[in-house]
Amino acid sequence: MIQKSRFAPSPTGYLHLGNARTALFAWLAARHDGGHFLLRIEDTDRERSPQQYEDALLEDLRWLGLDWDEGPDCGGDFGPYRQMERLGIYGELYQRLLDAHLAYPCYCTPEMLAAEREAQRAAGRAPRYSGRCRELDAAARAELEALGRQPSLRFRVASTGRLRVDDLIWGEREYSLEDLGDFVIRRSDGSPAFFFANAVDDALMGVDLVLRGEDHLSNTPRQILILQALGMKAPTYGHLPLLLGSDGQPLSKRHGAASLRDLRAEGFLPEAVRNYLARLGHHYGEADGRLLTDEELRREFRLDAIGRAPAHFDLAQLEHWQAQAVQSSTTEQLAQWLAPVLDESLSPAERLAFVELIRPNIRFPAQARDWLQRFVRDPEPDEEALDVLRETPEAFWMVAAATFEAENGDWKDWVTALQEASGRRGRALFQPLRAALTGRLHGPELAGWCRLLGAERCRQRLSQAGRRARVAV
Ligand code: GLU
Ligand code: ZN
């Protein structure tokens, strides 16, 4: 049973899809068990974390349908939820580690450390901290400080022994402590290092499940060592396989999507994005084939259905879910989604009827805009429609107009009468009508289109087609 999971982004840019998937999985895992979900802002990279990105992050997560019980906006019992507001908490913990000789100040400069790594590499050894400052005495420290050196704080790792780490997705791994080397837990500018703040915050906030990207897998042993040293309980860690583009390269704009914002701007519905992301590296078994409601996504989510293979972003799949989401939205939801493209030319009632009419023919708002233009103005026929209009003789349009009048524009009666009078049926009958009334050969159901368009505009379009035919001969 998961009591509490979390998402802990660093707000250094817009939420990209890999992180959005991580957030969604962590949320689904918590909500599956009725557990809590918290949001923590890891803003320790001061220059790169402007407020604007934090605001955008919260907005994007909400758009995706996520909610949280604790976070920077709503507070909670274990706050604050921005790491830069927790420096006092970290300070006390650093002191505890110092007092227990589990941490020590390191005065090495970046140049010294780089040279050290270089020498190790040249000697064919894996680079790690040499331990130069491990045993400095008070006098040596004072001397270095007199030189103006600002120390970082390093965690002292035992030089022998092994650490076993269990991962929900990758199983058990063993690490030699010697290979880890002493690592920085507080930078020389006083800010907390990722390993440290991230690990202690999870423990202090009562998080028992950490789902995060595979790129953090190798950080876990260090984080567990910190928690052990502080006598804190480590959460269960699960590292999600990377999310790559269809070509196996890191996901970027040229794969059709990089950030959640991009998808939203293109008109993707959150239901579609949720359904898609929830299946990237996770399967729903029997329920995989159909669009799942929010409730179903949570109920059917299973941590043991997360695979180890990298997930590949596939725009066609996402568009498939988009089509499903459009089909399953209510009329009101559709109207709201399309509100930015449906202008004032339609009354509220017409708007609802119109979105229902075009629902099967759209996946994105831009397509709705196109149909709207074809609806409110005399539609400019596309290439195919133009061909059909050119091939249809004026006589047909005269019969069409006459029967339309005779049957008072009633679709069924009109079609029956026109069939008899013109001798055309099926495609031969409907293609020219469609071309004249919509400017395209495929689209919304024609009877409904005519009804909504009203007799007057139908009449105009039929006679316009007739004029075009006359000019053409
Ligand atoms: N701030 C880290 C990141 O965005 C968090 C990693 C984690 O979830 O533990 O990569
Ligand atoms: Zn040092």
Short mmCIF file of C-alpha atoms and ligand atoms in Angstrom, two decimals:
data_model
loop_
_atom_site.label_atom_id
_atom_site.label_comp_id
_atom_site.label_asym_id
_atom_site.label_seq_id
_atom_site.Cartn_x
_atom_site.Cartn_y
_atom_site.Cartn_z
CA MET A 1 0.00 0.00 0.00
CA ILE A 2 1.38 3.36 -1.02
CA GLN A 3 0.77 6.02 1.63
CA LYS A 4 2.37 8.92 -0.15
CA SER A 5 4.14 9.51 -3.42
CA ARG A 6 5.40 12.72 -4.87
CA PHE A 7 6.61 14.68 -7.85
CA ALA A 8 9.70 16.79 -7.24
CA PRO A 9 10.50 18.82 -10.34
CA SER A 10 13.26 21.36 -10.77
CA PRO A 11 11.51 24.31 -12.39
CA THR A 12 14.18 25.15 -14.93
CA GLY A 13 11.91 25.11 -17.98
CA TYR A 14 8.51 24.00 -19.18
CA LEU A 15 7.42 20.55 -18.14
CA HIS A 16 8.59 18.15 -20.80
CA LEU A 17 6.79 14.97 -21.64
CA GLY A 18 9.21 12.66 -19.87
CA ASN A 19 8.64 14.50 -16.62
CA ALA A 20 4.93 14.77 -17.23
CA ARG A 21 4.83 10.99 -17.53
CA THR A 22 6.80 10.63 -14.29
CA ALA A 23 4.38 12.94 -12.51
CA LEU A 24 1.40 11.06 -13.89
CA PHE A 25 2.76 7.65 -12.86
CA ALA A 26 3.57 8.87 -9.36
CA TRP A 27 0.09 10.35 -9.07
CA LEU A 28 -1.62 7.22 -10.44
CA ALA A 29 0.36 5.01 -8.06
CA ALA A 30 -0.68 7.08 -5.04
CA ARG A 31 -4.30 7.47 -6.06
CA HIS A 32 -4.61 3.81 -6.94
CA ASP A 33 -4.15 3.06 -3.26
CA GLY A 34 -6.02 6.10 -2.01
CA GLY A 35 -2.64 7.49 -0.95
CA HIS A 36 -1.49 11.09 -0.77
CA PHE A 37 0.38 12.92 -3.46
CA LEU A 38 2.66 15.84 -2.88
CA LEU A 39 4.42 18.35 -5.02
CA ARG A 40 7.83 19.64 -4.03
CA ILE A 41 9.73 22.30 -5.91
CA GLU A 42 13.44 21.58 -6.15
CA ASP A 43 14.61 25.10 -6.83
CA THR A 44 18.16 24.82 -5.51
CA ASP A 45 19.53 25.86 -8.86
CA ARG A 46 18.73 29.47 -8.08
CA GLU A 47 19.53 31.18 -11.34
CA ARG A 48 17.65 28.71 -13.43
CA SER A 49 14.44 28.54 -11.39
CA PRO A 50 12.39 31.70 -12.01
CA GLN A 51 8.90 31.87 -10.50
CA GLN A 52 7.44 31.87 -13.99
CA TYR A 53 8.46 28.24 -14.48
CA GLU A 54 7.01 27.18 -11.17
CA ASP A 55 3.68 28.80 -12.02
CA ALA A 56 3.69 27.18 -15.44
CA LEU A 57 4.47 23.83 -13.89
CA LEU A 58 1.51 23.92 -11.53
CA GLU A 59 -0.75 25.03 -14.32
CA ASP A 60 0.44 22.27 -16.64
CA LEU A 61 0.02 19.58 -14.00
CA ARG A 62 -3.49 20.77 -13.25
CA TRP A 63 -4.30 20.79 -16.93
CA LEU A 64 -3.20 17.17 -17.12
CA GLY A 65 -5.69 16.43 -14.36
CA LEU A 66 -3.33 15.97 -11.44
CA ASP A 67 -4.05 17.22 -7.95
CA TRP A 68 -1.97 17.21 -4.79
CA ASP A 69 -2.61 17.22 -1.07
CA GLU A 70 0.56 19.08 -0.18
CA GLY A 71 2.48 21.57 -2.24
CA PRO A 72 3.91 25.07 -2.55
CA ASP A 73 0.49 26.53 -3.34
CA CYS A 74 -1.66 24.71 -0.79
CA GLY A 75 0.85 24.07 1.99
CA GLY A 76 0.65 21.00 4.21
CA ASP A 77 1.97 19.55 7.45
CA PHE A 78 5.48 18.87 6.19
CA GLY A 79 6.28 22.14 4.45
CA PRO A 80 7.68 24.35 3.23
CA TYR A 81 7.52 22.70 -0.18
CA ARG A 82 10.16 24.76 -1.94
CA GLN A 83 13.64 23.60 -1.15
CA MET A 84 15.12 27.09 -0.95
CA GLU A 85 12.70 27.73 1.92
CA ARG A 86 14.06 24.70 3.78
CA LEU A 87 17.65 25.80 4.25
CA GLY A 88 17.23 25.99 8.03
CA ILE A 89 16.09 22.37 8.13
CA TYR A 90 19.08 21.26 6.05
CA GLY A 91 21.43 23.31 8.23
CA GLU A 92 20.51 21.30 11.31
CA LEU A 93 20.98 18.03 9.52
CA TYR A 94 24.39 19.08 8.18
CA GLN A 95 25.40 19.87 11.73
CA ARG A 96 24.30 16.44 12.91
CA LEU A 97 26.43 14.81 10.23
CA LEU A 98 29.39 17.02 11.07
CA ASP A 99 29.07 16.24 14.77
CA ALA A 100 28.99 12.53 14.02
CA HIS A 101 32.04 12.85 11.72
CA LEU A 102 29.92 11.64 8.85
CA ALA A 103 30.56 14.80 6.89
CA TYR A 104 33.52 17.13 6.56
CA PRO A 105 34.36 20.40 4.82
CA CYS A 106 36.20 20.08 1.55
CA TYR A 107 38.34 23.00 0.41
CA CYS A 108 39.34 21.68 -2.98
CA THR A 109 38.80 24.13 -5.79
CA PRO A 110 37.01 23.12 -9.00
CA GLU A 111 40.40 23.24 -10.76
CA MET A 112 41.96 20.87 -8.24
CA LEU A 113 39.07 18.46 -8.55
CA ALA A 114 39.20 18.56 -12.35
CA ALA A 115 42.94 17.85 -12.31
CA GLU A 116 42.37 14.96 -9.93
CA ARG A 117 39.75 13.43 -12.19
CA GLU A 118 41.97 13.90 -15.19
CA ALA A 119 44.85 12.07 -13.52
CA GLN A 120 42.56 9.21 -12.51
CA ARG A 121 41.22 8.88 -16.02
CA ALA A 122 44.74 8.90 -17.43
CA ALA A 123 45.63 6.09 -15.06
CA GLY A 124 42.61 4.14 -16.28
CA ARG A 125 40.68 4.50 -13.03
CA ALA A 126 37.10 5.63 -12.56
CA PRO A 127 37.07 9.24 -11.36
CA ARG A 128 36.07 9.82 -7.76
CA TYR A 129 37.04 12.14 -4.95
CA SER A 130 40.49 11.32 -3.57
CA GLY A 131 39.63 12.07 0.03
CA ARG A 132 42.22 14.83 0.24
CA CYS A 133 40.27 16.87 2.84
CA ARG A 134 39.02 13.90 4.84
CA GLU A 135 41.40 14.15 7.72
CA LEU A 136 42.26 17.84 7.81
CA ASP A 137 42.69 19.03 11.38
CA ALA A 138 41.37 22.29 12.76
CA ALA A 139 44.62 24.13 12.09
CA ALA A 140 44.75 23.05 8.45
CA ARG A 141 41.13 24.12 7.97
CA ALA A 142 41.71 27.47 9.55
CA GLU A 143 44.64 28.01 7.24
CA LEU A 144 42.59 27.25 4.15
CA GLU A 145 39.78 29.44 5.34
CA ALA A 146 42.23 32.26 5.90
CA LEU A 147 43.00 31.94 2.20
CA GLY A 148 39.35 32.71 1.54
CA ARG A 149 38.39 29.22 0.45
CA GLN A 150 34.67 28.51 0.81
CA PRO A 151 34.33 24.82 1.64
CA SER A 152 31.71 22.48 0.36
CA LEU A 153 30.50 19.74 2.63
CA ARG A 154 31.24 16.13 1.77
CA PHE A 155 29.58 13.00 2.98
CA ARG A 156 32.04 10.43 4.27
CA VAL A 157 31.48 7.06 2.63
CA ALA A 158 32.99 3.98 4.25
CA SER A 159 35.92 2.80 2.17
CA THR A 160 34.97 -0.85 2.31
CA GLY A 161 31.71 -2.71 2.15
CA ARG A 162 28.80 -3.00 -0.21
CA LEU A 163 25.32 -1.55 -0.39
CA ARG A 164 22.35 -3.40 -1.75
CA VAL A 165 19.63 -1.28 -3.35
CA ASP A 166 16.29 -2.63 -4.34
CA ASP A 167 14.45 -0.94 -7.19
CA LEU A 168 10.80 -1.54 -7.96
CA ILE A 169 11.51 -1.77 -11.67
CA TRP A 170 15.14 -2.88 -11.92
CA GLY A 171 15.28 -5.26 -9.00
CA GLU A 172 18.24 -5.58 -6.70
CA ARG A 173 21.64 -4.05 -7.40
CA GLU A 174 24.79 -4.08 -5.39
CA TYR A 175 27.27 -1.23 -5.17
CA SER A 176 30.78 -1.20 -3.79
CA LEU A 177 31.08 1.72 -1.39
CA GLU A 178 34.64 2.30 -2.45
CA ASP A 179 33.45 3.12 -5.96
CA LEU A 180 31.09 5.80 -4.72
CA GLY A 181 33.67 8.05 -3.12
CA ASP A 182 32.86 10.91 -0.76
CA PHE A 183 30.34 13.21 -2.38
CA VAL A 184 29.18 16.78 -1.91
CA ILE A 185 26.03 17.34 0.11
CA ARG A 186 26.31 21.13 0.41
CA ARG A 187 27.86 23.25 -2.30
CA SER A 188 30.48 25.83 -1.50
CA ASP A 189 27.89 28.60 -2.01
CA GLY A 190 25.86 27.08 0.82
CA SER A 191 23.11 25.64 -1.33
CA PRO A 192 22.11 22.02 -0.77
CA ALA A 193 23.25 19.42 -3.28
CA PHE A 194 20.58 17.41 -5.04
CA PHE A 195 21.50 14.07 -3.41
CA PHE A 196 21.02 15.50 0.00
CA ALA A 197 17.97 17.76 -0.18
CA ASN A 198 16.05 15.35 -2.35
CA ALA A 199 16.65 12.37 -0.07
CA VAL A 200 16.05 14.04 3.28
CA ASP A 201 12.94 15.81 2.01
CA ASP A 202 11.38 12.55 0.93
CA ALA A 203 12.07 11.08 4.34
CA LEU A 204 10.94 14.15 6.28
CA MET A 205 7.78 14.46 4.23
CA GLY A 206 6.79 10.85 4.80
CA VAL A 207 7.10 9.81 1.17
CA ASP A 208 7.16 6.04 0.82
CA LEU A 209 7.24 5.77 -2.97
CA VAL A 210 9.61 7.64 -5.27
CA LEU A 211 9.00 7.18 -8.97
CA ARG A 212 11.44 9.10 -11.11
CA GLY A 213 13.48 8.94 -14.28
CA GLU A 214 16.05 6.27 -14.96
CA ASP A 215 18.70 9.00 -15.05
CA HIS A 216 18.53 9.05 -11.25
CA LEU A 217 19.14 5.33 -10.80
CA SER A 218 22.82 5.74 -9.98
CA ASN A 219 22.06 8.48 -7.42
CA THR A 220 20.05 6.15 -5.25
CA PRO A 221 22.88 4.43 -3.32
CA ARG A 222 24.27 7.79 -2.22
CA GLN A 223 20.85 8.92 -1.13
CA ILE A 224 20.28 5.76 0.87
CA LEU A 225 23.63 6.25 2.62
CA ILE A 226 22.60 9.76 3.66
CA LEU A 227 19.30 8.52 5.04
CA GLN A 228 20.98 5.66 6.90
CA ALA A 229 23.47 8.10 8.45
CA LEU A 230 20.60 10.27 9.66
CA GLY A 231 18.56 7.35 10.90
CA MET A 232 15.80 8.14 8.42
CA LYS A 233 13.64 5.68 6.55
CA ALA A 234 14.31 5.39 2.84
CA PRO A 235 11.33 5.28 0.49
CA THR A 236 10.84 2.58 -2.12
CA TYR A 237 12.47 3.77 -5.32
CA GLY A 238 11.32 2.96 -8.83
CA HIS A 239 13.17 4.33 -11.85
CA LEU A 240 11.13 4.73 -15.01
CA PRO A 241 12.81 3.83 -18.28
CA LEU A 242 13.68 6.77 -20.44
CA LEU A 243 11.20 8.32 -22.81
CA LEU A 244 12.76 8.66 -26.26
CA GLY A 245 11.68 9.94 -29.64
CA SER A 246 10.52 7.46 -32.27
CA ASP A 247 14.09 7.34 -33.62
CA GLY A 248 15.60 6.46 -30.26
CA GLN A 249 17.01 9.96 -29.72
CA PRO A 250 16.11 12.09 -26.69
CA LEU A 251 12.65 13.54 -27.15
CA SER A 252 12.61 16.99 -28.69
CA LYS A 253 10.42 19.31 -30.68
CA ARG A 254 11.19 17.61 -33.93
CA HIS A 255 9.39 14.45 -32.75
CA GLY A 256 6.19 16.48 -32.64
CA ALA A 257 6.28 17.29 -28.95
CA ALA A 258 8.67 18.28 -26.26
CA SER A 259 6.60 19.94 -23.59
CA LEU A 260 3.11 19.50 -22.28
CA ARG A 261 2.54 23.12 -23.19
CA ASP A 262 3.21 22.41 -26.85
CA LEU A 263 0.59 19.68 -26.88
CA ARG A 264 -1.91 21.85 -25.14
CA ALA A 265 -1.29 24.71 -27.58
CA GLU A 266 -1.87 22.34 -30.47
CA GLY A 267 -5.26 21.49 -29.05
CA PHE A 268 -4.65 18.08 -27.55
CA LEU A 269 -7.20 17.20 -24.90
CA PRO A 270 -5.92 16.31 -21.44
CA GLU A 271 -7.85 13.00 -21.52
CA ALA A 272 -5.93 12.02 -24.65
CA VAL A 273 -2.56 13.01 -23.22
CA ARG A 274 -3.31 11.20 -19.94
CA ASN A 275 -4.35 8.05 -21.73
CA TYR A 276 -1.29 8.17 -23.91
CA LEU A 277 1.29 8.93 -21.24
CA ALA A 278 -0.16 6.32 -18.87
CA ARG A 279 0.68 3.69 -21.48
CA LEU A 280 4.24 4.76 -22.14
CA GLY A 281 6.10 1.90 -20.54
CA HIS A 282 3.05 0.72 -18.63
CA HIS A 283 0.25 -1.45 -19.90
CA TYR A 284 -3.35 -1.78 -18.84
CA GLY A 285 -3.74 -5.39 -19.93
CA GLU A 286 -7.24 -6.08 -21.19
CA ALA A 287 -8.23 -2.45 -20.90
CA ASP A 288 -5.32 -1.24 -23.05
CA GLY A 289 -7.37 -0.77 -26.19
CA ARG A 290 -9.93 1.73 -25.03
CA LEU A 291 -9.94 5.24 -23.71
CA LEU A 292 -10.02 5.00 -19.93
CA THR A 293 -11.68 7.48 -17.65
CA ASP A 294 -9.69 9.18 -14.97
CA GLU A 295 -11.15 6.82 -12.43
CA GLU A 296 -10.25 3.75 -14.52
CA LEU A 297 -6.72 4.98 -15.16
CA ARG A 298 -6.20 5.11 -11.43
CA ARG A 299 -7.98 1.91 -10.55
CA GLU A 300 -6.25 -0.21 -13.18
CA PHE A 301 -2.77 1.24 -12.72
CA ARG A 302 -0.26 -1.33 -11.54
CA LEU A 303 3.32 -0.70 -10.52
CA ASP A 304 4.27 -4.19 -11.67
CA ALA A 305 2.99 -3.41 -15.15
CA ILE A 306 5.85 -0.93 -15.69
CA GLY A 307 8.41 -2.33 -18.11
CA ARG A 308 12.16 -1.84 -18.39
CA ALA A 309 12.40 -1.08 -22.08
CA PRO A 310 12.74 2.57 -23.05
CA ALA A 311 9.41 4.03 -24.13
CA HIS A 312 9.19 5.67 -27.54
CA PHE A 313 7.06 8.68 -28.22
CA ASP A 314 4.73 8.04 -31.14
CA LEU A 315 2.69 10.97 -32.39
CA ALA A 316 0.31 8.70 -34.32
CA GLN A 317 -0.60 6.90 -31.11
CA LEU A 318 -1.20 10.14 -29.32
CA GLU A 319 -3.43 11.28 -32.17
CA HIS A 320 -5.33 8.03 -31.92
CA TRP A 321 -6.16 8.81 -28.29
CA GLN A 322 -7.01 12.34 -29.29
CA ALA A 323 -9.63 11.05 -31.72
CA GLN A 324 -11.02 8.82 -28.99
CA ALA A 325 -11.10 11.66 -26.51
CA VAL A 326 -12.96 13.90 -28.97
CA GLN A 327 -15.52 11.15 -29.53
CA SER A 328 -16.12 10.60 -25.83
CA SER A 329 -16.31 14.22 -24.72
CA THR A 330 -19.69 15.69 -23.87
CA THR A 331 -21.09 18.33 -26.18
CA GLU A 332 -20.43 20.99 -23.56
CA GLN A 333 -16.81 19.91 -23.14
CA LEU A 334 -16.31 20.06 -26.88
CA ALA A 335 -17.87 23.49 -27.10
CA GLN A 336 -15.62 24.71 -24.34
CA TRP A 337 -12.53 23.23 -25.94
CA LEU A 338 -13.46 24.83 -29.26
CA ALA A 339 -14.55 28.14 -27.76
CA PRO A 340 -11.43 29.98 -28.97
CA VAL A 341 -12.18 29.13 -32.60
CA LEU A 342 -15.97 29.36 -32.54
CA ASP A 343 -16.61 33.05 -33.00
CA GLU A 344 -19.69 35.13 -32.40
CA SER A 345 -21.30 34.07 -35.66
CA LEU A 346 -23.11 31.22 -33.93
CA SER A 347 -25.76 31.51 -31.22
CA PRO A 348 -25.18 29.39 -28.11
CA ALA A 349 -27.68 26.79 -29.32
CA GLU A 350 -26.18 26.72 -32.82
CA ARG A 351 -22.76 26.30 -31.30
CA LEU A 352 -23.76 23.09 -29.52
CA ALA A 353 -25.48 21.74 -32.62
CA PHE A 354 -22.48 22.66 -34.73
CA VAL A 355 -19.89 20.96 -32.52
CA GLU A 356 -22.03 17.82 -32.43
CA LEU A 357 -22.25 17.91 -36.21
CA ILE A 358 -18.53 18.21 -36.81
CA ARG A 359 -17.44 15.96 -33.92
CA PRO A 360 -16.70 12.93 -36.16
CA ASN A 361 -14.66 15.10 -38.51
CA ILE A 362 -12.32 16.85 -36.16
CA ARG A 363 -9.42 16.01 -33.95
CA PHE A 364 -8.07 19.50 -33.44
CA PRO A 365 -9.52 22.99 -33.06
CA ALA A 366 -7.92 24.09 -36.34
CA GLN A 367 -10.16 21.62 -38.17
CA ALA A 368 -13.19 23.02 -36.38
CA ARG A 369 -12.16 26.47 -37.49
CA ASP A 370 -12.02 25.27 -41.07
CA TRP A 371 -15.50 23.75 -40.87
CA LEU A 372 -16.82 26.88 -39.26
CA GLN A 373 -15.50 29.00 -42.08
CA ARG A 374 -17.13 26.64 -44.56
CA PHE A 375 -20.31 26.97 -42.61
CA VAL A 376 -20.60 30.71 -42.14
CA ARG A 377 -19.23 31.86 -45.47
CA ASP A 378 -19.69 30.52 -48.97
CA PRO A 379 -17.09 27.81 -48.91
CA GLU A 380 -14.14 27.95 -51.25
CA PRO A 381 -14.12 24.46 -52.84
CA ASP A 382 -10.92 22.49 -52.47
CA GLU A 383 -9.22 20.81 -55.43
CA GLU A 384 -11.28 17.60 -55.39
CA ALA A 385 -14.56 19.41 -54.84
CA LEU A 386 -13.75 21.74 -57.69
CA ASP A 387 -13.27 18.78 -60.04
CA VAL A 388 -16.67 17.41 -59.12
CA LEU A 389 -18.31 20.81 -59.55
CA ARG A 390 -16.72 21.18 -62.97
CA GLU A 391 -18.06 17.82 -64.06
CA THR A 392 -21.60 18.50 -62.88
CA PRO A 393 -23.78 20.12 -65.55
CA GLU A 394 -25.89 23.18 -64.95
CA ALA A 395 -29.02 21.13 -65.52
CA PHE A 396 -28.39 19.15 -62.36
CA TRP A 397 -28.24 22.34 -60.30
CA MET A 398 -31.46 23.59 -61.81
CA VAL A 399 -33.21 20.36 -60.87
CA ALA A 400 -31.60 20.48 -57.45
CA ALA A 401 -32.86 24.01 -56.84
CA ALA A 402 -36.35 23.25 -58.13
CA THR A 403 -36.80 20.10 -56.05
CA PHE A 404 -35.38 21.90 -53.02
CA GLU A 405 -38.13 24.51 -53.34
CA ALA A 406 -40.83 21.92 -54.05
CA GLU A 407 -39.96 19.94 -50.94
CA ASN A 408 -39.51 23.02 -48.75
CA GLY A 409 -35.91 22.11 -48.12
CA ASP A 410 -36.85 18.95 -46.23
CA TRP A 411 -33.73 16.84 -46.63
CA LYS A 412 -35.29 13.40 -47.04
CA ASP A 413 -38.00 14.44 -49.42
CA TRP A 414 -35.60 16.61 -51.34
CA VAL A 415 -33.10 13.79 -51.84
CA THR A 416 -35.84 11.39 -52.96
CA ALA A 417 -37.23 13.91 -55.41
CA LEU A 418 -33.79 14.84 -56.69
CA GLN A 419 -32.90 11.18 -57.21
CA GLU A 420 -35.94 10.69 -59.38
CA ALA A 421 -35.62 13.89 -61.28
CA SER A 422 -31.88 13.67 -61.96
CA GLY A 423 -31.53 9.92 -62.31
CA ARG A 424 -28.49 10.13 -60.02
CA ARG A 425 -27.99 8.20 -56.81
CA GLY A 426 -25.28 7.38 -54.33
CA ARG A 427 -21.97 9.13 -54.88
CA ALA A 428 -23.06 10.66 -58.15
CA LEU A 429 -25.80 12.44 -56.28
CA PHE A 430 -24.14 13.26 -52.99
CA GLN A 431 -20.70 14.30 -54.13
CA PRO A 432 -21.86 17.36 -56.06
CA LEU A 433 -24.22 18.30 -53.21
CA ARG A 434 -21.44 17.98 -50.70
CA ALA A 435 -19.09 19.96 -52.92
CA ALA A 436 -21.62 22.75 -53.30
CA LEU A 437 -22.72 22.87 -49.68
CA THR A 438 -19.40 22.36 -47.90
CA GLY A 439 -16.68 22.85 -50.51
CA ARG A 440 -15.22 19.42 -49.75
CA LEU A 441 -16.02 15.82 -50.65
CA HIS A 442 -15.76 14.44 -47.13
CA GLY A 443 -17.14 15.87 -43.98
CA PRO A 444 -20.02 16.17 -41.57
CA GLU A 445 -23.32 14.46 -42.15
CA LEU A 446 -24.99 16.41 -44.93
CA ALA A 447 -28.58 16.32 -43.68
CA GLY A 448 -27.57 17.90 -40.39
CA TRP A 449 -25.34 20.41 -42.15
CA CYS A 450 -28.25 21.53 -44.35
CA ARG A 451 -30.64 21.75 -41.47
CA LEU A 452 -28.26 23.90 -39.48
CA LEU A 453 -27.30 25.98 -42.47
CA GLY A 454 -30.96 26.87 -43.09
CA ALA A 455 -32.90 26.97 -46.34
CA GLU A 456 -31.69 30.38 -47.39
CA ARG A 457 -28.00 29.58 -47.36
CA CYS A 458 -28.60 26.16 -48.95
CA ARG A 459 -30.44 27.86 -51.77
CA GLN A 460 -27.61 30.35 -52.27
CA ARG A 461 -25.02 27.63 -52.43
CA LEU A 462 -26.99 25.59 -54.93
CA SER A 463 -27.43 28.55 -57.21
CA GLN A 464 -23.79 29.50 -56.80
CA ALA A 465 -22.88 26.00 -58.03
CA GLY A 466 -25.23 26.47 -60.95
CA ARG A 467 -23.58 29.76 -61.90
CA ARG A 468 -20.18 28.17 -61.69
CA ALA A 469 -21.33 25.38 -64.04
CA ARG A 470 -22.70 27.89 -66.53
CA VAL A 471 -19.46 29.85 -66.57
CA ALA A 472 -17.50 26.65 -66.97
CA VAL A 473 -19.15 25.64 -70.28
N1 GLU B 1 14.43 17.50 -9.07
C1 GLU B 1 14.77 16.21 -9.59
C2 GLU B 1 14.50 16.19 -11.09
O1 GLU B 1 13.69 16.96 -11.56
C3 GLU B 1 13.93 15.18 -8.87
C4 GLU B 1 14.32 13.77 -9.06
C5 GLU B 1 13.44 12.91 -8.21
O2 GLU B 1 12.25 12.80 -8.55
O3 GLU B 1 13.89 12.39 -7.21
O4 GLU B 1 15.12 15.45 -11.80
ZN ZN B 2 38.73 18.44 -0.75
#
